[in-house]
């Protein structure tokens, strides 16, 4: 069970059960929806960007433990980060979950996802929210309706 | 949502006792894949609804064809071509007998159920469905029995109507009756649901449609491996199944159609083999079944399917059904004792399939943990997203049994599910 223990670490289970920043953001100016047709995981990322910095970020959706925890921990990590820092983090995170490199220090709590690299079919679960975040950043800035 | 528990299903006493004639341990030796170890553990293959494993005889038949008989069919005077043609046409007769079709020309080799349904949509559908007409399907169809009809209806300005199901996953026949009308051009329903395990009363469904002179297509993708099928007794107009779900090779499937009906339809694809004569002015189409079999078919696959049918016949579908029923009953009983586990699909008439969700655990996480124990189950929407929407779940885990599965394997499954619950406590 060691690979499994690595995958389902306490912190991941905790965030999957009690996701943080799990809400719509009423003053978000960027939003995108992500969907993994293979497993039906859905995630929406709400982002408030000010001068290239993340003022606030949240998510909604439904998915497996890995995708929910990934979204929760991502939103926690990214508050206050610049777009440049986000780009680096995503690259490091992607390398981590695909087993290309071990955790860098700036990943912080996100390092718990290293276990995903032993489960190639689950990489998409961990990265869905990141891809959705990228789409949100690229989306036209506007007031996102939360109706 | 009211969902009948497994206990109640068993209490209704519909299961038979273990069939003593099925020597499963011996049967398992016919399937080389069971020698495979998964992460060092024995393979527990419970994903039979996705595809079934292949007995050695089917594998050997494919090897034999390519190493001894390989050549194209229906077009050579040379000996190899004769041998290949004979073997392929012999397989057609085996399929005919398997379905109890009246004639072998009613058996059309296709690639899969998916292609069979598209064939009917593009031939029967194109010819008979017009603006304002209706095509009737059910709420438990696989995407392959939804999308071809949607495409047709969109093209023709026709409407797709859906027979609803109840919370147990059973078709509402009284609603079906109300949906049938003079605009209905075709009914297309699944015989055995891959997502819920429901066995539909197809004979009754067909009889009701015929009162409106509406033909019926039955999707037998799952049924062919688990239920005895007699197309004449059912009086169905079209019946489709895939070889790979019947212990045969992938890439070969069957469309049965009543000869008169098939004869009246335009061809599906154009090309070689489906013609009698071609000039640039006019082409005369070939007779059944070749009219619908354009191009070089999957010859080895067809022959392999014939051998798979031989294998199934040797054990006997009634023995298989009895054994699997008992195993399904045992599995239902074992699983329903697990806290937080809920079945999706609790019809009175079921076969092979156990779809379930565990409260607080996504199906994918269930799948990953079971996989680590060597257990293959399917997790996700099972190509039946409308079914998931109907039961308001994003996905389910699905164990589907075949005659080579055992009670011991069910015990391994149950233990692994307890592990899932332990991880996600
Ligand atoms: C009920 C049902 N219909 C149709 C299909 C499609 O079969 P194939 O992919 O072999 O065409 C499947 C396969 O999962 C099925 O379970």
Coordinates of C-alpha atoms and ligand atoms in Angstrom, one line a residue:
Chain A
X1 CA 0.0 0.0 0.0
X2 CA 3.0 2.4 0.0
X3 CA 2.2 3.9 -3.4
X4 CA -1.3 4.4 -2.2
X5 CA -0.3 6.0 1.0
X6 CA 1.9 8.3 -1.0
X7 CA -1.0 9.2 -3.2
X8 CA -3.6 9.7 -0.6
X9 CA -1.6 11.6 2.0
X10 CA -3.4 13.0 5.0
X11 CA -3.3 16.6 3.7
X12 CA -4.8 15.5 0.4
X13 CA -7.6 13.6 2.0
X14 CA -8.2 16.6 4.3
X15 CA -8.5 19.1 1.5
X16 CA -10.7 16.7 -0.6
X17 CA -13.1 16.4 2.3
X18 CA -13.0 20.1 3.3
X19 CA -11.9 22.0 0.2
X20 CA -10.7 25.6 1.0
X21 CA -11.8 28.5 -1.2
X22 CA -14.6 26.4 -2.4
X23 CA -17.1 29.1 -3.4
X24 CA -17.9 31.5 -6.2
X25 CA -16.1 34.7 -6.1
X26 CA -18.5 37.6 -6.4
X27 CA -15.9 40.1 -7.5
X28 CA -13.8 37.9 -9.7
X29 CA -12.8 39.4 -13.0
X30 CA -11.6 36.2 -14.7
X31 CA -13.3 32.8 -14.8
X32 CA -13.0 29.6 -16.7
X33 CA -14.6 26.1 -16.7
X34 CA -12.6 22.9 -17.0
X35 CA -13.9 19.5 -17.8
X36 CA -12.3 16.1 -18.1
X37 CA -14.6 14.2 -20.4
X38 CA -12.9 10.9 -19.5
X39 CA -13.9 10.9 -15.9
X40 CA -16.5 13.7 -15.7
X41 CA -14.5 15.9 -13.3
X42 CA -15.7 19.5 -13.5
X43 CA -14.0 22.6 -12.1
X44 CA -14.6 26.3 -12.4
X45 CA -11.9 28.7 -11.4
X46 CA -12.7 32.3 -10.2
X47 CA -9.9 34.7 -10.2
X48 CA -9.5 38.3 -9.2
X49 CA -6.4 39.7 -10.8
X50 CA -5.1 43.2 -10.0
X51 CA -2.0 44.5 -11.8
X52 CA -0.8 41.1 -12.6
X53 CA -1.2 39.8 -9.0
X54 CA -3.7 37.3 -7.6
X55 CA -5.9 39.3 -5.3
X56 CA -8.3 36.5 -4.7
X57 CA -9.0 33.0 -6.1
X58 CA -11.6 30.3 -5.6
X59 CA -13.1 27.3 -7.3
X60 CA -16.2 25.2 -7.6
X61 CA -16.9 21.8 -9.1
X62 CA -17.0 18.1 -8.5
X63 CA -14.3 15.6 -8.9
X64 CA -12.2 12.9 -7.3
X65 CA -10.1 13.4 -4.2
X66 CA -7.0 14.2 -6.2
X67 CA -8.6 16.9 -8.4
X68 CA -10.5 18.5 -5.5
X69 CA -7.4 18.6 -3.2
X70 CA -5.3 19.9 -6.1
X71 CA -7.8 22.8 -6.6
X72 CA -8.0 23.5 -2.9
X73 CA -4.3 23.6 -2.4
X74 CA -3.7 25.5 -5.6
X75 CA -6.0 28.3 -4.6
X76 CA -4.3 28.5 -1.1
X77 CA -0.9 28.7 -2.6
X78 CA -1.6 31.2 -5.3
X79 CA -3.1 34.0 -3.3
X80 CA -0.8 37.1 -3.6
X81 CA 1.3 35.5 -6.3
X82 CA 2.2 37.2 -9.6
X83 CA 1.4 35.8 -13.0
X84 CA 5.1 35.1 -13.5
X85 CA 5.3 33.1 -10.3
X86 CA 2.2 31.1 -11.3
X87 CA 3.8 30.1 -14.5
X88 CA 6.9 28.8 -12.8
X89 CA 4.8 27.0 -10.2
X90 CA 2.7 25.3 -12.8
X91 CA 5.8 24.1 -14.6
X92 CA 7.3 22.8 -11.4
X93 CA 4.0 21.2 -10.4
X94 CA 3.6 19.5 -13.8
X95 CA 7.1 18.2 -13.6
X96 CA 6.4 16.9 -10.1
X97 CA 3.2 15.0 -10.9
X98 CA 4.6 13.5 -14.1
X99 CA 7.8 12.4 -12.3
X100 CA 10.1 14.6 -14.3
X101 CA 11.6 16.2 -11.2
X102 CA 11.2 16.2 -7.5
X103 CA 9.6 18.9 -5.5
X104 CA 11.2 22.4 -5.6
X105 CA 11.1 24.5 -2.4
X106 CA 8.8 27.1 -3.9
X107 CA 6.1 24.4 -4.4
X108 CA 5.5 24.4 -0.7
X109 CA 2.5 22.4 0.3
X110 CA 1.9 21.4 -3.3
X111 CA 4.8 19.0 -2.9
X112 CA 2.4 16.5 -1.4
X113 CA 1.3 15.6 -4.9
X114 CA 4.5 13.8 -5.7
X115 CA 2.7 10.5 -5.2
X116 CA 0.6 11.2 -8.3
X117 CA 3.7 10.4 -10.5
X118 CA 3.2 6.7 -9.7
X119 CA -0.3 6.8 -11.2
X120 CA 0.0 8.1 -14.7
X121 CA -3.8 8.0 -15.3
X122 CA -4.3 10.3 -12.4
X123 CA -2.0 13.1 -13.7
X124 CA -5.0 14.7 -15.4
X125 CA -6.9 14.8 -12.1
X126 CA -4.1 16.8 -10.5
X127 CA -3.6 19.2 -13.4
X128 CA -7.2 19.9 -14.5
X129 CA -7.5 22.9 -12.2
X130 CA -4.2 24.3 -13.3
X131 CA -5.2 24.1 -17.0
X132 CA -8.5 25.8 -16.1
X133 CA -6.6 28.5 -14.2
X134 CA -4.5 29.2 -17.3
X135 CA -7.7 29.5 -19.3
X136 CA -9.1 31.9 -16.7
X137 CA -6.0 34.0 -16.9
X138 CA -6.3 34.2 -20.6
X139 CA -10.0 34.9 -20.5
X140 CA -11.2 38.4 -21.2
X141 CA -11.2 40.5 -17.9
X142 CA -14.8 41.1 -17.0
X143 CA -17.0 41.0 -14.0
X144 CA -17.9 37.3 -13.6
X145 CA -21.5 36.7 -13.0
X146 CA -22.1 34.4 -10.1
X147 CA -25.7 33.8 -10.8
Chain B
X1 CA -34.4 8.6 -4.2
X2 CA -35.8 5.3 -3.2
X3 CA -33.2 2.6 -3.9
X4 CA -34.0 -1.0 -3.1
X5 CA -31.2 -2.5 -1.1
X6 CA -29.4 -5.7 -2.1
X7 CA -31.0 -7.5 0.8
X8 CA -34.4 -6.9 -0.6
X9 CA -33.4 -8.1 -4.0
X10 CA -32.2 -11.4 -2.5
X11 CA -35.3 -11.7 -0.4
X12 CA -37.3 -11.7 -3.6
X13 CA -35.7 -15.0 -4.3
X14 CA -35.0 -14.6 -8.0
X15 CA -31.6 -16.2 -7.9
X16 CA -30.9 -19.8 -8.5
X17 CA -28.4 -21.8 -6.6
X18 CA -24.9 -22.5 -7.8
X19 CA -24.8 -24.5 -10.9
X20 CA -22.8 -27.6 -10.2
X21 CA -21.9 -28.2 -13.8
X22 CA -19.7 -25.3 -14.3
X23 CA -16.1 -26.1 -13.5
X24 CA -14.8 -22.6 -13.2
X25 CA -11.3 -23.6 -12.2
X26 CA -10.9 -25.6 -15.4
X27 CA -12.6 -22.9 -17.5
X28 CA -10.1 -20.3 -16.2
X29 CA -7.2 -22.4 -17.5
X30 CA -8.6 -21.8 -21.0
X31 CA -7.9 -18.1 -20.6
X32 CA -4.2 -17.3 -20.7
X33 CA -4.6 -13.8 -19.3
X34 CA -5.4 -15.2 -15.8
X35 CA -1.7 -16.1 -15.6
X36 CA -1.0 -12.4 -15.5
X37 CA 0.0 -10.8 -12.3
X38 CA -1.1 -7.2 -11.6
X39 CA 1.4 -5.5 -9.2
X40 CA 2.4 -9.0 -8.2
X41 CA -1.2 -10.0 -7.4
X42 CA -3.5 -12.3 -9.2
X43 CA -5.7 -10.5 -11.8
X44 CA -9.3 -10.1 -10.6
X45 CA -11.0 -9.1 -13.9
X46 CA -14.4 -7.6 -13.2
X47 CA -14.6 -5.3 -16.2
X48 CA -16.4 -7.8 -18.5
X49 CA -19.0 -5.2 -19.6
X50 CA -16.2 -3.2 -21.2
X51 CA -14.7 -6.2 -22.9
X52 CA -14.3 -9.9 -22.1
X53 CA -11.2 -12.0 -22.0
X54 CA -10.3 -14.4 -24.8
X55 CA -10.0 -18.2 -24.5
X56 CA -7.0 -19.8 -26.0
X57 CA -9.1 -21.3 -28.8
X58 CA -10.0 -17.9 -30.1
X59 CA -6.4 -16.7 -29.9
X60 CA -5.3 -19.8 -31.7
X61 CA -7.9 -19.3 -34.4
X62 CA -6.6 -15.9 -35.2
X63 CA -3.0 -17.2 -35.3
X64 CA -4.0 -20.1 -37.4
X65 CA -5.8 -17.9 -39.9
X66 CA -2.8 -15.6 -40.4
X67 CA -0.2 -18.4 -40.4
X68 CA -2.1 -21.0 -42.5
X69 CA -5.1 -19.5 -44.4
X70 CA -4.4 -15.8 -44.9
X71 CA -5.8 -14.4 -48.1
X72 CA -8.6 -12.2 -49.2
X73 CA -12.1 -13.6 -49.4
X74 CA -14.8 -13.8 -52.1
X75 CA -12.4 -12.9 -54.9
X76 CA -9.8 -15.6 -55.6
X77 CA -9.9 -18.9 -57.3
X78 CA -6.8 -20.0 -55.5
X79 CA -7.0 -22.4 -52.7
X80 CA -6.1 -20.1 -49.8
X81 CA -8.9 -17.7 -50.8
X82 CA -11.3 -20.6 -50.9
X83 CA -10.2 -21.7 -47.5
X84 CA -10.5 -18.2 -46.1
X85 CA -13.9 -17.6 -47.7
X86 CA -15.2 -20.9 -46.4
X87 CA -14.0 -20.2 -42.8
X88 CA -15.5 -16.8 -42.8
X89 CA -18.8 -17.9 -44.2
X90 CA -18.9 -20.7 -41.8
X91 CA -18.5 -18.2 -39.0
X92 CA -21.6 -16.4 -40.4
X93 CA -23.6 -19.6 -40.1
X94 CA -22.4 -20.1 -36.5
X95 CA -23.7 -16.6 -35.7
X96 CA -26.9 -17.3 -37.5
X97 CA -27.5 -20.4 -35.3
X98 CA -26.3 -18.5 -32.2
X99 CA -29.1 -15.9 -32.7
X100 CA -31.5 -18.5 -34.2
X101 CA -31.9 -16.3 -37.3
X102 CA -33.9 -17.8 -40.1
X103 CA -31.2 -17.4 -42.7
X104 CA -27.5 -16.7 -42.8
X105 CA -27.9 -13.8 -45.2
X106 CA -29.6 -11.9 -42.4
X107 CA -26.2 -11.8 -40.6
X108 CA -24.1 -8.9 -41.5
X109 CA -20.6 -8.6 -40.4
X110 CA -19.7 -5.1 -39.1
X111 CA -17.0 -3.6 -36.9
X112 CA -19.0 -3.4 -33.7
X113 CA -22.4 -2.5 -32.2
X114 CA -21.5 1.1 -32.8
X115 CA -21.2 0.5 -36.5
X116 CA -24.3 -1.7 -36.6
X117 CA -26.4 1.1 -35.2
X118 CA -24.9 3.7 -37.5
X119 CA -25.6 1.3 -40.4
X120 CA -29.3 1.2 -39.4
X121 CA -29.5 4.9 -38.8
X122 CA -27.9 5.6 -42.2
X123 CA -30.0 3.1 -44.2
X124 CA -33.3 2.6 -42.6
X125 CA -33.2 6.0 -40.9
X126 CA -32.3 7.9 -44.0
X127 CA -35.0 6.1 -46.0
X128 CA -37.9 6.2 -43.6
X129 CA -37.4 9.1 -41.1
X130 CA -38.7 12.5 -42.2
X131 CA -39.4 15.9 -40.7
X132 CA -41.9 15.6 -37.9
X133 CA -41.2 11.9 -37.3
X134 CA -40.0 10.4 -34.1
X135 CA -37.3 7.9 -33.1
X136 CA -37.8 6.3 -29.7
X137 CA -34.9 5.3 -27.4
X138 CA -34.7 4.7 -23.7
X139 CA -33.2 6.6 -20.8
X140 CA -30.6 3.9 -20.2
X141 CA -28.9 3.8 -23.6
X142 CA -25.2 3.7 -24.3
X143 CA -24.0 6.7 -26.2
X144 CA -23.7 4.5 -29.3
X145 CA -27.5 4.1 -29.2
X146 CA -28.2 7.8 -28.7
X147 CA -25.8 9.8 -30.9
X148 CA -26.5 8.1 -34.3
X149 CA -30.2 8.8 -33.7
X150 CA -29.5 12.3 -32.6
X151 CA -27.5 12.9 -35.8
X152 CA -30.2 11.4 -37.9
X153 CA -33.0 13.4 -36.2
X154 CA -31.0 16.6 -36.6
X155 CA -30.5 16.0 -40.2
X156 CA -34.1 15.2 -40.9
X157 CA -35.9 17.5 -38.5
X158 CA -37.2 14.5 -36.6
X159 CA -37.6 14.2 -32.9
X160 CA -35.8 11.9 -30.5
X161 CA -38.1 10.7 -27.7
X162 CA -36.9 9.0 -24.6
X163 CA -38.7 6.3 -22.6
X164 CA -38.1 7.1 -18.9
X165 CA -36.9 4.7 -16.2
X166 CA -37.8 4.4 -12.5
X167 CA -35.4 4.7 -9.5
X168 CA -34.5 1.0 -9.8
X169 CA -33.4 1.5 -13.4
X170 CA -36.4 -0.2 -15.0
X171 CA -38.2 1.0 -18.1
X172 CA -41.6 2.5 -17.5
X173 CA -43.6 0.5 -20.0
X174 CA -46.8 2.5 -19.5
X175 CA -44.8 5.6 -20.5
X176 CA -43.5 3.8 -23.4
X177 CA -47.0 2.9 -24.6
X178 CA -47.9 6.6 -24.4
X179 CA -44.9 7.6 -26.5
X180 CA -45.7 5.2 -29.4
X181 CA -47.7 6.9 -32.1
X182 CA -48.2 7.2 -35.8
X183 CA -45.1 9.4 -36.2
X184 CA -42.8 6.8 -34.5
X185 CA -40.5 5.3 -37.1
X186 CA -38.2 3.2 -35.0
X187 CA -37.7 2.0 -31.5
X188 CA -34.1 1.4 -30.4
X189 CA -33.5 -0.1 -27.0
X190 CA -30.8 -1.9 -25.1
X191 CA -31.4 -5.5 -24.1
X192 CA -29.1 -5.5 -21.1
X193 CA -27.9 -2.2 -19.7
X194 CA -24.2 -1.8 -19.3
X195 CA -24.5 1.0 -16.7
X196 CA -27.3 -0.5 -14.6
X197 CA -27.5 -4.2 -15.4
X198 CA -31.2 -4.0 -16.1
X199 CA -32.6 -6.7 -18.4
X200 CA -35.3 -5.0 -20.5
X201 CA -38.5 -6.9 -21.5
X202 CA -37.6 -6.6 -25.1
X203 CA -40.1 -9.1 -26.3
X204 CA -42.9 -7.0 -24.9
X205 CA -41.3 -3.8 -26.2
X206 CA -41.2 -5.3 -29.7
X207 CA -44.7 -6.5 -29.5
X208 CA -46.0 -3.1 -28.5
X209 CA -44.0 -1.4 -31.3
X210 CA -45.3 -3.8 -33.9
X211 CA -48.9 -2.9 -33.0
X212 CA -47.9 0.4 -34.5
X213 CA -46.0 -1.3 -37.3
X214 CA -42.8 0.2 -36.0
X215 CA -39.6 -1.8 -36.3
X216 CA -37.4 -2.3 -33.3
X217 CA -33.6 -2.4 -33.0
X218 CA -32.2 -4.2 -30.0
X219 CA -28.7 -3.3 -28.7
X220 CA -27.4 -6.6 -27.6
X221 CA -23.9 -5.5 -26.8
X222 CA -24.1 -6.8 -23.2
X223 CA -26.9 -9.4 -23.7
X224 CA -25.2 -11.6 -26.2
X225 CA -22.7 -12.9 -23.6
X226 CA -25.1 -13.3 -20.7
X227 CA -28.6 -14.2 -22.1
X228 CA -29.9 -16.6 -24.6
X229 CA -31.1 -14.7 -27.6
X230 CA -33.6 -16.0 -30.2
X231 CA -34.2 -13.2 -32.7
X232 CA -37.2 -15.1 -34.2
X233 CA -38.8 -15.6 -30.9
X234 CA -38.2 -12.0 -30.0
X235 CA -39.5 -11.0 -33.5
X236 CA -37.0 -8.1 -33.4
X237 CA -36.2 -6.4 -36.7
X238 CA -32.6 -5.6 -35.9
X239 CA -30.3 -7.0 -33.3
X240 CA -26.7 -5.9 -32.8
X241 CA -23.7 -7.3 -30.8
X242 CA -19.9 -6.9 -30.7
X243 CA -17.6 -9.9 -30.8
X244 CA -15.2 -8.5 -28.2
X245 CA -17.9 -8.7 -25.5
X246 CA -18.6 -12.3 -26.3
X247 CA -15.1 -13.6 -25.7
X248 CA -14.2 -12.9 -29.4
X249 CA -11.7 -10.5 -31.0
X250 CA -12.2 -6.8 -31.2
X251 CA -13.1 -5.1 -34.5
X252 CA -15.9 -7.5 -35.4
X253 CA -19.5 -7.1 -34.7
X254 CA -22.9 -8.4 -36.0
X255 CA -26.0 -6.8 -37.3
X256 CA -28.9 -9.1 -37.6
X257 CA -31.8 -7.8 -39.7
X258 CA -34.9 -9.4 -41.1
X259 CA -34.2 -10.3 -44.7
X260 CA -37.2 -8.5 -46.2
X261 CA -36.4 -5.3 -44.3
X262 CA -32.7 -5.5 -45.2
X263 CA -33.5 -6.1 -48.8
X264 CA -35.7 -3.0 -48.9
X265 CA -32.9 -0.7 -47.6
X266 CA -30.3 1.2 -49.6
X267 CA -26.7 0.1 -49.0
X268 CA -24.6 1.7 -46.2
X269 CA -21.1 2.1 -47.6
X270 CA -20.0 1.8 -51.2
X271 CA -17.0 -0.1 -52.4
X272 CA -15.8 -3.5 -53.3
X273 CA -17.8 -6.7 -52.5
X274 CA -21.1 -4.9 -52.1
X275 CA -21.6 -4.6 -55.9
X276 CA -22.8 -7.0 -58.5
X277 CA -21.7 -4.9 -61.5
X278 CA -20.2 -1.4 -61.9
X279 CA -20.1 0.9 -64.8
X280 CA -19.6 4.6 -64.6
X281 CA -23.3 5.0 -65.4
X282 CA -24.8 2.6 -63.0
X283 CA -23.9 0.2 -60.2
X284 CA -26.0 -2.9 -59.4
X285 CA -25.8 -3.8 -55.7
X286 CA -25.0 -7.2 -54.5
X287 CA -27.5 -9.4 -52.7
X288 CA -27.7 -9.8 -48.9
X289 CA -25.6 -9.9 -46.8
X290 CA -22.8 -8.5 -49.1
X291 CA -24.8 -5.4 -50.0
X292 CA -23.9 -4.1 -46.6
X293 CA -20.4 -5.4 -46.4
X294 CA -18.3 -3.1 -48.5
X295 CA -14.5 -3.6 -48.7
X296 CA -12.3 -6.3 -47.1
X297 CA -13.7 -7.2 -43.8
X298 CA -12.0 -8.3 -40.6
X299 CA -11.7 -11.9 -41.8
X300 CA -9.6 -13.2 -38.9
X301 CA -12.0 -11.4 -36.5
X302 CA -15.0 -13.0 -38.0
X303 CA -13.4 -16.5 -37.8
X304 CA -12.4 -15.8 -34.2
X305 CA -15.9 -14.8 -33.3
X306 CA -17.2 -18.1 -34.7
X307 CA -14.7 -19.9 -32.5
X308 CA -15.8 -17.8 -29.5
X309 CA -19.4 -18.8 -30.2
X310 CA -18.3 -22.5 -30.3
X311 CA -16.6 -22.0 -26.9
X312 CA -19.7 -20.4 -25.4
X313 CA -22.0 -23.1 -26.9
X314 CA -19.8 -25.8 -25.4
X315 CA -20.5 -24.5 -21.9
X316 CA -24.0 -23.5 -22.8
X317 CA -25.5 -20.1 -22.3
X318 CA -28.2 -21.3 -20.0
X319 CA -25.4 -22.8 -17.7
X320 CA -23.5 -19.5 -18.0
X321 CA -26.6 -17.4 -17.1
X322 CA -27.4 -19.6 -14.1
X323 CA -23.8 -19.5 -12.8
X324 CA -23.5 -15.7 -13.3
X325 CA -26.8 -15.1 -11.7
X326 CA -25.7 -16.9 -8.6
X327 CA -22.4 -15.0 -8.6
X328 CA -24.2 -11.7 -9.0
X329 CA -26.5 -12.6 -6.1
X330 CA -23.5 -13.5 -4.0
X331 CA -21.7 -10.2 -4.9
X332 CA -24.9 -8.2 -4.3
X333 CA -25.3 -9.8 -0.9
X334 CA -21.6 -9.2 0.1
X335 CA -21.5 -5.6 -1.1
X336 CA -24.8 -4.5 0.4
X337 CA -23.4 -5.1 3.8
X338 CA -20.8 -2.4 3.3
X339 CA -21.6 0.9 5.0
X340 CA -21.8 3.9 2.7
X341 CA -22.1 1.8 -0.4
X342 CA -25.2 2.3 -2.6
X343 CA -26.1 0.4 -5.7
X344 CA -27.1 2.3 -8.9
X345 CA -29.4 -0.1 -10.7
X346 CA -31.5 -2.3 -8.6
X347 CA -33.9 -3.7 -11.2
X348 CA -35.7 -7.0 -10.5
X349 CA -34.3 -8.5 -13.7
X350 CA -30.6 -8.0 -13.8
X351 CA -27.5 -9.7 -15.1
X352 CA -23.7 -9.4 -14.7
X353 CA -23.5 -5.7 -13.7
X354 CA -23.1 -4.2 -10.3
X355 CA -22.8 -0.4 -10.4
X356 CA -22.2 1.4 -7.1
X357 CA -21.1 4.5 -5.4
X358 CA -19.5 5.0 -2.0
X359 CA -20.6 8.0 -0.1
X360 CA -17.8 10.5 0.2
X361 CA -15.5 8.8 -2.3
X362 CA -15.3 9.5 -6.0
X363 CA -15.5 6.5 -8.3
X364 CA -12.0 7.3 -9.6
X365 CA -10.4 7.0 -6.2
X366 CA -12.3 3.7 -5.8
X367 CA -10.9 2.5 -9.1
X368 CA -7.3 3.5 -8.2
X369 CA -7.4 1.7 -4.9
X370 CA -9.0 -1.5 -6.4
X371 CA -6.4 -1.4 -9.2
X372 CA -3.6 -1.6 -6.6
X373 CA -5.2 -4.9 -5.4
X374 CA -5.1 -6.3 -8.9
X375 CA -8.9 -5.7 -9.4
X376 CA -10.1 -4.3 -12.7
X377 CA -13.4 -2.5 -12.5
X378 CA -14.7 0.3 -14.7
X379 CA -15.1 3.7 -13.1
X380 CA -16.7 6.7 -14.8
X381 CA -19.9 7.3 -16.7
X382 CA -19.8 4.1 -18.7
X383 CA -20.7 6.0 -22.0
X384 CA -24.1 6.6 -20.5
X385 CA -24.0 10.1 -19.2
X386 CA -27.8 10.5 -19.3
X387 CA -28.0 7.5 -16.8
X388 CA -25.5 9.3 -14.5
X389 CA -27.6 12.4 -14.7
X390 CA -30.8 10.5 -14.0
X391 CA -29.3 9.1 -10.8
X392 CA -27.6 12.4 -9.9
X393 CA -24.1 10.9 -9.6
X394 CA -21.0 12.0 -11.5
X395 CA -19.8 8.5 -12.0
X396 CA -20.1 5.0 -10.6
X397 CA -17.7 2.1 -10.0
X398 CA -18.9 -0.9 -11.9
X399 CA -18.0 -4.6 -11.4
X400 CA -19.3 -6.8 -14.1
X401 CA -19.0 -10.6 -13.8
X402 CA -18.5 -13.3 -16.4
X403 CA -18.6 -17.1 -16.0
X404 CA -14.9 -17.3 -15.3
X405 CA -15.2 -15.2 -12.1
X406 CA -15.4 -16.8 -8.7
X407 CA -16.8 -16.2 -5.3
X408 CA -13.2 -15.8 -4.1
X409 CA -12.7 -12.9 -6.4
X410 CA -15.8 -11.3 -5.1
X411 CA -14.3 -11.7 -1.6
X412 CA -11.1 -9.9 -2.8
X413 CA -13.3 -7.1 -4.2
X414 CA -15.2 -6.7 -0.9
X415 CA -12.0 -6.6 1.1
X416 CA -10.6 -4.0 -1.3
X417 CA -13.7 -1.9 -0.9
X418 CA -13.3 -2.0 2.8
X419 CA -9.8 -0.7 2.2
X420 CA -11.2 2.2 0.2
X421 CA -13.5 3.1 3.1
X422 CA -10.6 2.8 5.5
X423 CA -8.5 5.3 3.4
X424 CA -11.5 7.7 3.1
X425 CA -12.8 7.3 6.6
Ligands
LIG1 C1 -25.0 -1.4 -24.1 C2 -23.9 -1.1 -25.0 N1 -24.2 -0.7 -26.2 C3 -23.2 -0.4 -27.1 C4 -21.9 -0.6 -26.8 C5 -20.9 -0.2 -27.8 O1 -20.1 -1.3 -28.2 P1 -18.9 -1.2 -29.1 O2 -18.0 -0.2 -28.5 O3 -18.3 -2.6 -29.2 O4 -19.4 -0.7 -30.5 C6 -21.6 -1.0 -25.5 C7 -20.1 -1.1 -25.1 O5 -19.7 -0.7 -24.0 C8 -22.6 -1.3 -24.6 O6 -22.3 -1.7 -23.4

